[in-house]
């Protein structure tokens, strides 16, 4: 593993406060690998053998039931997934597949659990990350249940603009079909929602979004920290 990759992993909140010997021991058993696009990394129901650290590329976390799929999140570098299953030594509740060529570090889950028991800094960081993940999940569920399609899309675009530093123009970070699935819509309902948002200062050209009237969009969305998680939306 390259030194810069170790540094990127070390700088993640999950690992930042680990004692150096504990971090070095965790990295000793880890290895990085390059995966092609559209490769299934893990499948829901499988035992969680590794904690994954995405260094390059993009990964979709999704779930399926019978003949239906839904996007749970799209993760971008540098981040980990899926910590909860590793900590619980339980089957994955989600599947994961690469959306593009991706470089990923795999850390054995057994070593992650051992580090939790031995290193106070890592244990505290893991609890904080799992807690924040739970709170984000609750916010997302509330968003799906309490906002209509136009409001959900508007809230997503509002938060995405905040992630881009408050800019009024940005490019969608994932395909529209993935965005529709994440927001609990069909592609057709997403298209209708985009059209409805024209009256609230949102214009789309391909993957490019321009917000010409931020005040109008904010008035529609009514951002609220009990529903919205700025800087944490996939």
Coordinates of N, CA and C in Angstrom, one line a residue:
X1 N 0.8 -1.2 0.0 CA 0.0 0.0 0.0 C 0.9 1.2 0.0
X2 N 0.5 2.2 -0.8 CA 1.3 3.4 -0.9 C 1.2 4.3 0.4
X3 N 2.3 5.0 0.7 CA 2.3 5.8 1.9 C 1.2 6.8 1.9
X4 N 0.9 7.4 0.7 CA -0.1 8.4 0.6 C -1.5 7.8 0.9
X5 N -1.7 6.6 0.5 CA -3.0 5.9 0.8 C -3.1 5.6 2.3
X6 N -2.0 5.2 3.0 CA -2.1 5.1 4.4 C -2.4 6.4 5.1
X7 N -1.8 7.5 4.6 CA -2.1 8.8 5.2 C -3.5 9.2 5.0
X8 N -4.1 8.9 3.8 CA -5.5 9.2 3.6 C -6.4 8.4 4.5
X9 N -6.1 7.1 4.7 CA -6.9 6.3 5.7 C -6.7 6.8 7.1
X10 N -5.5 7.1 7.5 CA -5.2 7.6 8.8 C -5.9 8.9 9.1
X11 N -6.2 9.7 8.1 CA -6.8 11.0 8.3 C -8.3 10.9 8.4
X12 N -8.9 9.7 8.1 CA -10.3 9.5 8.3 C -10.7 9.6 9.8
X13 N -11.8 10.2 10.1 CA -12.2 10.3 11.5 C -12.2 9.0 12.3
X14 N -12.5 7.9 11.6 CA -12.6 6.6 12.2 C -11.2 6.2 12.7
X15 N -10.1 6.6 12.1 CA -8.8 6.1 12.4 C -7.9 7.2 13.0
X16 N -8.3 8.4 13.0 CA -7.4 9.5 13.3 C -6.9 9.5 14.7
X17 N -7.6 9.0 15.7 CA -7.2 9.0 17.0 C -6.7 7.7 17.6
X18 N -6.5 6.7 16.7 CA -5.9 5.4 17.1 C -4.5 5.6 17.5
X19 N -4.0 4.8 18.4 CA -2.6 4.8 18.8 C -1.9 4.2 17.5
X20 N -0.7 4.7 17.3 CA 0.1 4.3 16.1 C 0.3 2.8 16.0
X21 N 0.7 2.1 17.1 CA 0.9 0.7 17.0 C -0.4 0.0 16.6
X22 N -1.6 0.4 17.1 CA -2.8 -0.2 16.8 C -3.2 0.0 15.3
X23 N -2.9 1.2 14.8 CA -3.2 1.5 13.4 C -2.3 0.7 12.5
X24 N -1.0 0.6 12.9 CA -0.1 -0.1 12.1 C -0.5 -1.6 12.0
X25 N -0.9 -2.2 13.2 CA -1.4 -3.6 13.2 C -2.6 -3.8 12.3
X26 N -3.5 -2.8 12.3 CA -4.7 -2.9 11.5 C -4.3 -2.9 10.0
X27 N -3.4 -2.0 9.6 CA -3.0 -1.9 8.3 C -2.1 -3.1 7.8
X28 N -1.5 -3.8 8.7 CA -0.6 -4.9 8.4 C -1.3 -6.0 7.6
X29 N -2.6 -6.2 8.0 CA -3.4 -7.3 7.4 C -4.2 -6.8 6.3
X30 N -4.2 -5.5 6.1 CA -5.1 -4.9 5.0 C -4.3 -5.0 3.7
X31 N -5.1 -4.9 2.6 CA -4.5 -4.9 1.2 C -5.4 -4.1 0.3
X32 N -4.8 -3.5 -0.7 CA -5.6 -2.7 -1.6 C -5.7 -3.5 -2.9
X33 N -6.8 -3.2 -3.6 CA -7.1 -3.9 -4.9 C -7.9 -3.0 -5.8
X34 N -7.7 -3.2 -7.1 CA -8.4 -2.4 -8.1 C -9.5 -3.3 -8.7
X35 N -10.7 -2.7 -8.7 CA -11.9 -3.4 -9.2 C -12.4 -2.7 -10.4
X36 N -12.9 -3.4 -11.5 CA -13.5 -2.8 -12.6 C -14.9 -2.3 -12.3
X37 N -15.4 -1.5 -13.2 CA -16.8 -1.0 -13.1 C -17.8 -2.1 -13.1
X38 N -18.9 -1.9 -12.4 CA -20.0 -2.8 -12.4 C -19.7 -4.2 -11.8
X39 N -18.7 -4.2 -10.9 CA -18.4 -5.4 -10.2 C -19.1 -5.5 -8.8
X40 N -19.7 -6.6 -8.5 CA -20.4 -6.7 -7.2 C -19.3 -7.1 -6.2
X41 N -19.1 -6.2 -5.2 CA -18.1 -6.4 -4.2 C -18.6 -7.3 -3.0
X42 N -19.8 -7.0 -2.6 CA -20.4 -7.8 -1.5 C -21.9 -8.0 -1.9
X43 N -22.5 -9.0 -1.4 CA -23.9 -9.3 -1.6 C -24.7 -9.3 -0.3
X44 N -25.8 -8.7 -0.2 CA -26.6 -8.8 1.0 C -26.8 -10.2 1.4
X45 N -26.7 -10.4 2.7 CA -26.9 -11.8 3.3 C -25.5 -12.5 3.5
X46 N -24.5 -12.0 2.8 CA -23.1 -12.6 3.0 C -22.6 -12.2 4.4
X47 N -21.7 -13.0 4.9 CA -21.0 -12.6 6.1 C -20.1 -11.4 5.8
X48 N -20.0 -10.5 6.8 CA -19.1 -9.3 6.6 C -17.7 -9.7 7.0
X49 N -16.9 -10.0 6.0 CA -15.5 -10.4 6.3 C -14.5 -9.2 6.2
X50 N -14.9 -8.1 5.6 CA -14.0 -7.0 5.5 C -14.7 -5.7 5.7
X51 N -13.9 -4.7 6.2 CA -14.3 -3.3 6.2 C -13.6 -2.8 4.9
X52 N -14.4 -2.1 4.1 CA -13.9 -1.6 2.8 C -13.6 -0.1 3.0
X53 N -12.5 0.3 2.4 CA -12.1 1.8 2.4 C -11.9 2.1 0.9
X54 N -12.8 3.0 0.4 CA -12.8 3.4 -1.0 C -11.8 4.6 -1.1
X55 N -10.7 4.3 -1.9 CA -9.7 5.3 -2.2 C -9.9 6.0 -3.5
X56 N -10.4 5.3 -4.5 CA -10.6 5.9 -5.8 C -11.9 5.3 -6.4
X57 N -12.6 6.1 -7.2 CA -13.8 5.5 -7.9 C -15.1 5.9 -7.2
X58 N -16.1 5.1 -7.3 CA -17.4 5.3 -6.7 C -18.1 3.9 -6.5
X59 N -18.9 3.8 -5.5 CA -19.5 2.5 -5.1 C -21.0 2.8 -4.8
X60 N -21.9 2.0 -5.3 CA -23.3 2.1 -5.0 C -23.6 1.0 -3.9
X61 N -24.2 1.4 -2.9 CA -24.8 0.5 -1.9 C -26.3 0.4 -2.2
X62 N -26.7 -0.9 -2.3 CA -28.1 -1.1 -2.8 C -28.7 -2.3 -2.1
X63 N -30.0 -2.5 -2.2 CA -30.7 -3.6 -1.6 C -31.7 -4.1 -2.6
X64 N -32.0 -5.4 -2.5 CA -33.1 -5.9 -3.4 C -34.0 -6.9 -2.7
X65 N -35.2 -7.0 -3.2 CA -36.2 -7.9 -2.7 C -37.0 -8.4 -3.9
X66 N -37.0 -9.7 -4.1 CA -37.7 -10.3 -5.2 C -37.1 -9.6 -6.5
X67 N -38.0 -8.9 -7.3 CA -37.5 -8.3 -8.5 C -37.3 -6.8 -8.4
X68 N -37.1 -6.3 -7.2 CA -37.0 -4.8 -7.0 C -35.7 -4.5 -6.4
X69 N -35.0 -3.4 -6.9 CA -33.8 -2.9 -6.3 C -34.0 -1.5 -5.8
X70 N -33.2 -1.1 -4.8 CA -33.2 0.3 -4.4 C -31.8 0.7 -4.0
X71 N -31.5 2.0 -4.4 CA -30.2 2.5 -4.0 C -30.3 3.1 -2.6
X72 N -29.3 2.6 -1.8 CA -29.3 3.1 -0.4 C -28.3 4.3 -0.2
X73 N -27.3 4.3 -1.0 CA -26.3 5.4 -1.0 C -25.3 5.2 -2.1
X74 N -24.6 6.3 -2.5 CA -23.5 6.2 -3.4 C -22.3 6.8 -2.6
X75 N -21.2 6.1 -2.5 CA -20.1 6.6 -1.7 C -19.0 6.9 -2.6
X76 N -18.2 8.0 -2.2 CA -17.1 8.5 -2.9 C -15.9 8.6 -2.0
X77 N -14.7 8.6 -2.6 CA -13.5 8.6 -1.8 C -13.3 9.9 -0.9
X78 N -12.6 9.9 0.2 CA -12.1 8.6 0.8 C -13.1 8.3 1.9
X79 N -13.6 7.1 1.9 CA -14.6 6.8 3.0 C -14.6 5.2 3.2
X80 N -15.2 4.8 4.3 CA -15.3 3.4 4.6 C -16.8 2.9 4.4
X81 N -17.0 1.7 4.1 CA -18.3 1.0 4.1 C -18.0 -0.5 4.3
X82 N -18.8 -1.3 4.9 CA -20.0 -1.1 5.7 C -19.6 -1.4 7.1
X83 N -19.4 -0.4 8.0 CA -18.9 -0.7 9.3 C -19.8 -1.5 10.2
X84 N -21.1 -1.2 10.2 CA -22.0 -1.8 11.2 C -21.9 -3.4 11.1
X85 N -22.0 -3.9 9.9 CA -22.0 -5.4 9.8 C -20.7 -6.0 10.3
X86 N -19.5 -5.2 10.1 CA -18.2 -5.7 10.6 C -18.2 -5.7 12.1
X87 N -18.7 -4.7 12.7 CA -18.7 -4.6 14.2 C -19.6 -5.7 14.8
X88 N -20.7 -6.0 14.1 CA -21.7 -6.9 14.7 C -21.3 -8.4 14.3
X89 N -20.3 -8.6 13.4 CA -20.0 -9.9 12.9 C -21.3 -10.5 12.4
X90 N -22.0 -9.7 11.5 CA -23.3 -10.1 11.1 C -23.4 -10.0 9.5
X91 N -24.3 -10.6 8.9 CA -24.4 -10.5 7.4 C -24.7 -9.1 7.0
X92 N -24.2 -8.8 5.8 CA -24.5 -7.5 5.2 C -25.9 -7.3 4.9
X93 N -26.5 -6.2 5.3 CA -27.9 -5.9 4.9 C -28.0 -5.2 3.6
X94 N -26.8 -4.8 3.0 CA -26.8 -4.2 1.7 C -25.8 -4.8 0.8
X95 N -26.0 -4.7 -0.5 CA -25.0 -5.2 -1.4 C -24.2 -3.9 -1.9
X96 N -23.0 -4.2 -2.5 CA -22.2 -3.1 -3.0 C -21.6 -3.4 -4.3
X97 N -21.6 -2.5 -5.3 CA -21.0 -2.7 -6.6 C -20.4 -1.4 -7.0
X98 N -19.3 -1.6 -7.8 CA -18.5 -0.4 -8.3 C -19.3 0.3 -9.4
X99 N -19.3 1.6 -9.4 CA -19.9 2.3 -10.5 C -18.9 2.7 -11.6
X100 N -17.7 2.7 -11.2 CA -16.6 2.9 -12.1 C -15.3 2.2 -11.5
X101 N -14.3 2.2 -12.3 CA -13.1 1.6 -11.8 C -12.7 2.2 -10.5
X102 N -12.5 1.3 -9.5 CA -12.3 1.7 -8.1 C -11.1 1.0 -7.5
X103 N -10.5 1.8 -6.6 CA -9.4 1.2 -5.8 C -9.9 1.2 -4.3
X104 N -9.8 0.0 -3.7 CA -10.4 -0.2 -2.4 C -9.4 -1.0 -1.5
X105 N -9.3 -0.6 -0.3 CA -8.5 -1.3 0.7 C -9.5 -2.1 1.5
X106 N -9.1 -3.4 1.7 CA -9.9 -4.3 2.4 C -9.2 -4.6 3.8
X107 N -9.9 -4.4 4.9 CA -9.4 -4.6 6.2 C -10.2 -5.7 6.8
X108 N -9.6 -6.8 7.2 CA -10.3 -8.0 7.8 C -11.2 -7.5 9.0
X109 N -12.4 -7.9 8.9 CA -13.4 -7.5 10.0 C -13.0 -8.0 11.4
X110 N -12.3 -9.2 11.4 CA -11.9 -9.7 12.7 C -10.9 -8.8 13.3
X111 N -10.0 -8.1 12.5 CA -9.0 -7.2 13.0 C -9.7 -5.9 13.5
X112 N -10.7 -5.5 12.8 CA -11.5 -4.3 13.1 C -12.1 -4.5 14.5
X113 N -12.7 -5.6 14.7 CA -13.3 -5.9 16.1 C -12.2 -6.0 17.1
X114 N -11.1 -6.5 16.8 CA -10.0 -6.6 17.8 C -9.5 -5.2 18.2
X115 N -9.4 -4.3 17.2 CA -9.0 -3.0 17.4 C -10.0 -2.2 18.3
X116 N -11.2 -2.5 18.1 CA -12.3 -1.9 18.9 C -12.1 -2.2 20.4
X117 N -11.8 -3.4 20.7 CA -11.6 -3.9 22.0 C -10.3 -3.4 22.7
X118 N -9.3 -3.1 21.9 CA -8.0 -2.7 22.4 C -7.6 -1.3 22.4
X119 N -8.2 -0.5 21.5 CA -7.8 0.9 21.3 C -9.0 1.8 21.6
X120 N -8.8 2.6 22.7 CA -9.9 3.5 23.1 C -10.2 4.5 22.0
X121 N -9.2 5.1 21.4 CA -9.5 6.1 20.4 C -10.3 5.6 19.2
X122 N -10.0 4.4 18.8 CA -10.8 3.8 17.7 C -12.2 3.4 18.1
X123 N -12.3 2.9 19.4 CA -13.6 2.5 19.8 C -14.6 3.7 19.9
X124 N -14.0 4.8 20.4 CA -14.9 6.0 20.5 C -15.3 6.5 19.1
X125 N -14.3 6.5 18.2 CA -14.6 7.0 16.8 C -15.6 6.1 16.1
X126 N -15.5 4.7 16.4 CA -16.4 3.8 15.8 C -17.9 4.0 16.3
X127 N -18.0 4.3 17.6 CA -19.3 4.5 18.2 C -19.9 5.8 17.6
X128 N -19.0 6.8 17.5 CA -19.5 8.1 16.9 C -20.0 7.9 15.4
X129 N -19.2 7.2 14.7 CA -19.5 7.0 13.3 C -20.8 6.2 13.1
X130 N -21.0 5.1 13.9 CA -22.2 4.3 13.8 C -23.4 5.1 14.3
X131 N -23.2 6.0 15.3 CA -24.3 6.8 15.8 C -24.7 7.8 14.7
X132 N -23.7 8.4 14.1 CA -24.1 9.4 13.0 C -24.7 8.7 11.9
X133 N -24.3 7.5 11.5 CA -24.9 6.8 10.5 C -26.4 6.5 10.8
X134 N -26.7 6.1 12.0 CA -28.0 5.8 12.4 C -28.9 7.1 12.3
X135 N -28.3 8.2 12.8 CA -29.1 9.5 12.7 C -29.4 9.9 11.3
X136 N -28.4 9.7 10.4 CA -28.6 10.0 9.0 C -29.7 9.2 8.4
X137 N -29.7 7.9 8.8 CA -30.7 7.0 8.3 C -32.1 7.4 8.7
X138 N -32.2 7.8 10.0 CA -33.5 8.3 10.5 C -33.9 9.6 9.7
X139 N -33.0 10.5 9.5 CA -33.3 11.7 8.7 C -33.8 11.3 7.3
X140 N -33.1 10.4 6.7 CA -33.5 10.0 5.3 C -34.8 9.3 5.3
X141 N -35.2 8.5 6.3 CA -36.5 7.9 6.3 C -37.6 9.0 6.5
X142 N -37.3 9.9 7.4 CA -38.3 11.0 7.6 C -38.5 11.8 6.3
X143 N -37.4 12.1 5.6 CA -37.4 12.8 4.3 C -38.3 12.1 3.3
X144 N -38.2 10.7 3.2 CA -38.9 10.0 2.3 C -40.4 10.0 2.7
X145 N -40.7 10.0 4.0 CA -42.1 9.8 4.4 C -42.8 11.2 4.6
X146 N -42.1 12.2 4.8 CA -42.7 13.5 5.1 C -42.7 14.5 4.0
X147 N -41.9 14.3 3.0 CA -41.8 15.3 1.9 C -42.4 14.6 0.6
X148 N -43.0 15.4 -0.2 CA -43.4 14.8 -1.5 C -42.2 14.8 -2.5
X149 N -42.4 14.3 -3.7 CA -41.3 14.0 -4.6 C -40.6 15.3 -4.9
X150 N -41.3 16.4 -5.2 CA -40.7 17.7 -5.6 C -39.9 18.2 -4.4
X151 N -40.4 18.1 -3.2 CA -39.7 18.6 -2.0 C -38.4 17.8 -1.7
X152 N -38.5 16.5 -1.9 CA -37.3 15.6 -1.7 C -36.2 16.0 -2.6
X153 N -36.6 16.1 -3.9 CA -35.6 16.5 -4.9 C -35.0 17.9 -4.6
X154 N -35.9 18.8 -4.3 CA -35.4 20.1 -4.0 C -34.5 20.2 -2.8
X155 N -34.8 19.4 -1.8 CA -33.9 19.3 -0.6 C -32.6 18.7 -0.9
X156 N -32.6 17.7 -1.8 CA -31.3 17.1 -2.2 C -30.4 18.1 -2.9
X157 N -31.1 18.8 -3.9 CA -30.3 19.8 -4.7 C -29.8 20.9 -3.8
X158 N -30.6 21.3 -2.8 CA -30.2 22.4 -1.9 C -29.0 22.0 -1.1
X159 N -29.0 20.8 -0.6 CA -27.9 20.3 0.2 C -26.7 20.1 -0.7
X160 N -26.9 19.6 -1.9 CA -25.8 19.4 -2.8 C -25.1 20.7 -3.1
X161 N -25.9 21.8 -3.3 CA -25.3 23.1 -3.5 C -24.5 23.6 -2.3
X162 N -24.9 23.2 -1.1 CA -24.1 23.5 0.1 C -22.8 22.8 0.1
X163 N -22.8 21.5 -0.3 CA -21.6 20.7 -0.4 C -20.6 21.3 -1.4
X164 N -21.1 22.0 -2.4 CA -20.3 22.6 -3.4 C -19.9 24.0 -3.0
X165 N -20.1 24.4 -1.7 CA -19.7 25.7 -1.2 C -20.7 26.8 -1.5
X166 N -21.9 26.4 -1.6 CA -23.0 27.4 -1.8 C -23.1 27.9 -3.2
X167 N -22.5 27.2 -4.1 CA -22.5 27.6 -5.5 C -23.9 27.3 -6.1
X168 N -24.3 28.1 -7.1 CA -25.6 28.0 -7.7 C -25.6 27.1 -8.9
X169 N -24.4 26.5 -9.3 CA -24.3 25.6 -10.4 C -23.4 24.5 -10.0
X170 N -23.8 23.2 -10.4 CA -23.0 22.1 -10.1 C -23.4 20.9 -10.9
X171 N -22.6 19.9 -10.9 CA -22.9 18.7 -11.7 C -23.4 17.6 -10.8
X172 N -24.5 16.9 -11.2 CA -24.9 15.7 -10.4 C -23.8 14.7 -10.2
X173 N -23.6 14.2 -9.1 CA -22.5 13.3 -8.9 C -22.8 11.8 -9.3
X174 N -24.0 11.5 -9.6 CA -24.4 10.2 -10.0 C -25.5 10.2 -11.1
X175 N -25.7 9.0 -11.7 CA -26.7 9.0 -12.7 C -28.1 9.3 -12.2
X176 N -28.9 9.8 -13.0 CA -30.3 10.2 -12.6 C -31.1 9.0 -12.1
X177 N -30.8 7.8 -12.7 CA -31.6 6.6 -12.2 C -31.2 6.2 -10.8
X178 N -29.9 6.5 -10.4 CA -29.5 6.2 -9.0 C -30.1 7.2 -8.1
X179 N -30.1 8.5 -8.5 CA -30.7 9.6 -7.7 C -32.2 9.3 -7.5
X180 N -32.9 8.9 -8.6 CA -34.3 8.6 -8.4 C -34.5 7.4 -7.4
X181 N -33.7 6.4 -7.5 CA -33.9 5.3 -6.6 C -33.6 5.7 -5.1
X182 N -32.5 6.5 -5.0 CA -32.2 7.0 -3.6 C -33.3 7.8 -3.0
X183 N -33.9 8.6 -3.8 CA -35.0 9.5 -3.3 C -36.4 8.8 -3.3
X184 N -36.4 7.5 -3.6 CA -37.7 6.8 -3.6 C -38.6 7.1 -4.7
X185 N -38.1 7.3 -5.9 CA -38.9 7.7 -7.1 C -38.6 6.8 -8.2
X186 N -39.5 6.8 -9.2 CA -39.2 6.2 -10.5 C -38.4 7.2 -11.3
X187 N -37.7 6.8 -12.4 CA -37.1 7.8 -13.3 C -38.1 8.8 -13.8
X188 N -39.3 8.3 -14.1 CA -40.4 9.2 -14.6 C -40.8 10.3 -13.6
X189 N -41.0 9.8 -12.4 CA -41.4 10.8 -11.3 C -40.2 11.8 -11.0
X190 N -39.0 11.4 -11.2 CA -37.9 12.3 -11.0 C -37.9 13.4 -12.1
X191 N -38.2 12.9 -13.3 CA -38.3 13.9 -14.4 C -39.4 14.9 -14.2
X192 N -40.5 14.4 -13.7 CA -41.6 15.3 -13.4 C -41.2 16.3 -12.3
X193 N -40.5 15.8 -11.3 CA -40.1 16.7 -10.2 C -39.1 17.7 -10.7
X194 N -38.2 17.4 -11.6 CA -37.3 18.4 -12.1 C -38.1 19.5 -12.8
X195 N -39.1 19.1 -13.6 CA -39.9 20.1 -14.3 C -40.7 21.0 -13.3
X196 N -41.2 20.4 -12.3 CA -41.9 21.2 -11.3 C -41.0 22.2 -10.6
X197 N -39.8 21.8 -10.5 CA -38.8 22.7 -9.8 C -38.4 23.9 -10.6
X198 N -38.8 24.0 -11.9 CA -38.5 25.1 -12.7 C -39.1 26.4 -12.1
X199 N -40.2 26.2 -11.5 CA -40.9 27.4 -10.9 C -40.3 27.8 -9.6
X200 N -39.3 27.1 -9.2 CA -38.6 27.4 -7.9 C -37.1 27.6 -8.2
X201 N -36.8 28.0 -9.4 CA -35.4 28.4 -9.7 C -34.4 27.4 -10.0
X202 N -34.9 26.1 -10.4 CA -34.0 25.0 -10.7 C -34.0 24.7 -12.2
X203 N -32.9 24.7 -12.8 CA -32.8 24.4 -14.2 C -31.8 23.3 -14.4
X204 N -32.1 22.3 -15.3 CA -31.2 21.2 -15.5 C -30.9 21.1 -17.0
X205 N -29.6 20.9 -17.3 CA -29.1 20.7 -18.7 C -28.2 19.5 -18.6
X206 N -28.7 18.3 -19.0 CA -28.0 17.1 -18.9 C -27.8 16.7 -17.4
X207 N -26.5 16.7 -17.0 CA -26.2 16.5 -15.6 C -25.9 17.8 -14.8
X208 N -26.0 18.9 -15.5 CA -25.6 20.2 -14.9 C -26.9 20.8 -14.3
X209 N -26.8 21.2 -13.1 CA -27.8 21.9 -12.3 C -27.5 23.3 -12.1
X210 N -28.4 24.2 -12.4 CA -28.2 25.6 -12.1 C -29.4 26.1 -11.2
X211 N -29.1 26.7 -10.1 CA -30.1 27.3 -9.2 C -30.1 28.8 -9.4
X212 N -31.1 29.3 -10.1 CA -31.2 30.7 -10.4 C -31.9 31.5 -9.4
X213 N -32.6 30.8 -8.5 CA -33.4 31.6 -7.4 C -33.2 30.8 -6.1
X214 N -32.1 30.8 -5.4 CA -31.9 30.1 -4.2 C -33.0 30.3 -3.2
X215 N -33.5 31.6 -3.1 CA -34.5 31.9 -2.1 C -35.8 31.2 -2.3
X216 N -36.1 31.0 -3.6 CA -37.4 30.3 -3.9 C -37.2 28.8 -3.6
X217 N -36.1 28.3 -3.9 CA -35.9 26.8 -3.6 C -35.9 26.6 -2.1
X218 N -35.2 27.5 -1.4 CA -35.2 27.4 0.1 C -36.5 27.5 0.7
X219 N -37.4 28.4 0.1 CA -38.7 28.5 0.6 C -39.5 27.3 0.4
X220 N -39.3 26.6 -0.7 CA -40.0 25.3 -0.9 C -39.5 24.2 0.0
X221 N -38.2 24.1 0.1 CA -37.6 23.0 0.9 C -37.8 23.2 2.4
X222 N -37.6 24.5 2.9 CA -37.6 24.8 4.3 C -36.6 23.8 5.0
X223 N -35.3 24.0 4.7 CA -34.3 23.1 5.3 C -34.4 23.1 6.9
X224 N -34.2 21.9 7.4 CA -34.4 21.7 8.8 C -33.4 20.6 9.2
X225 N -32.6 20.8 10.3 CA -31.6 19.8 10.7 C -32.2 18.6 11.2
X226 N -33.5 18.5 11.4 CA -34.1 17.3 11.9 C -34.5 16.4 10.7
X227 N -34.4 16.9 9.5 CA -34.6 16.1 8.2 C -33.4 16.1 7.3
X228 N -32.6 17.2 7.3 CA -31.6 17.4 6.4 C -30.2 17.2 7.0
X229 N -29.3 16.6 6.2 CA -27.9 16.4 6.7 C -26.9 17.0 5.8
X230 N -26.7 18.2 5.8 CA -25.8 18.9 4.9 C -24.4 18.3 5.0
X231 N -23.8 18.1 3.9 CA -22.4 17.5 3.8 C -22.4 16.0 4.0
X232 N -23.6 15.3 4.2 CA -23.6 13.9 4.4 C -24.5 13.2 3.5
X233 N -25.0 13.8 2.4 CA -25.9 13.2 1.4 C -25.0 12.6 0.3
X234 N -25.3 11.3 0.0 CA -24.5 10.6 -1.0 C -24.9 11.1 -2.4

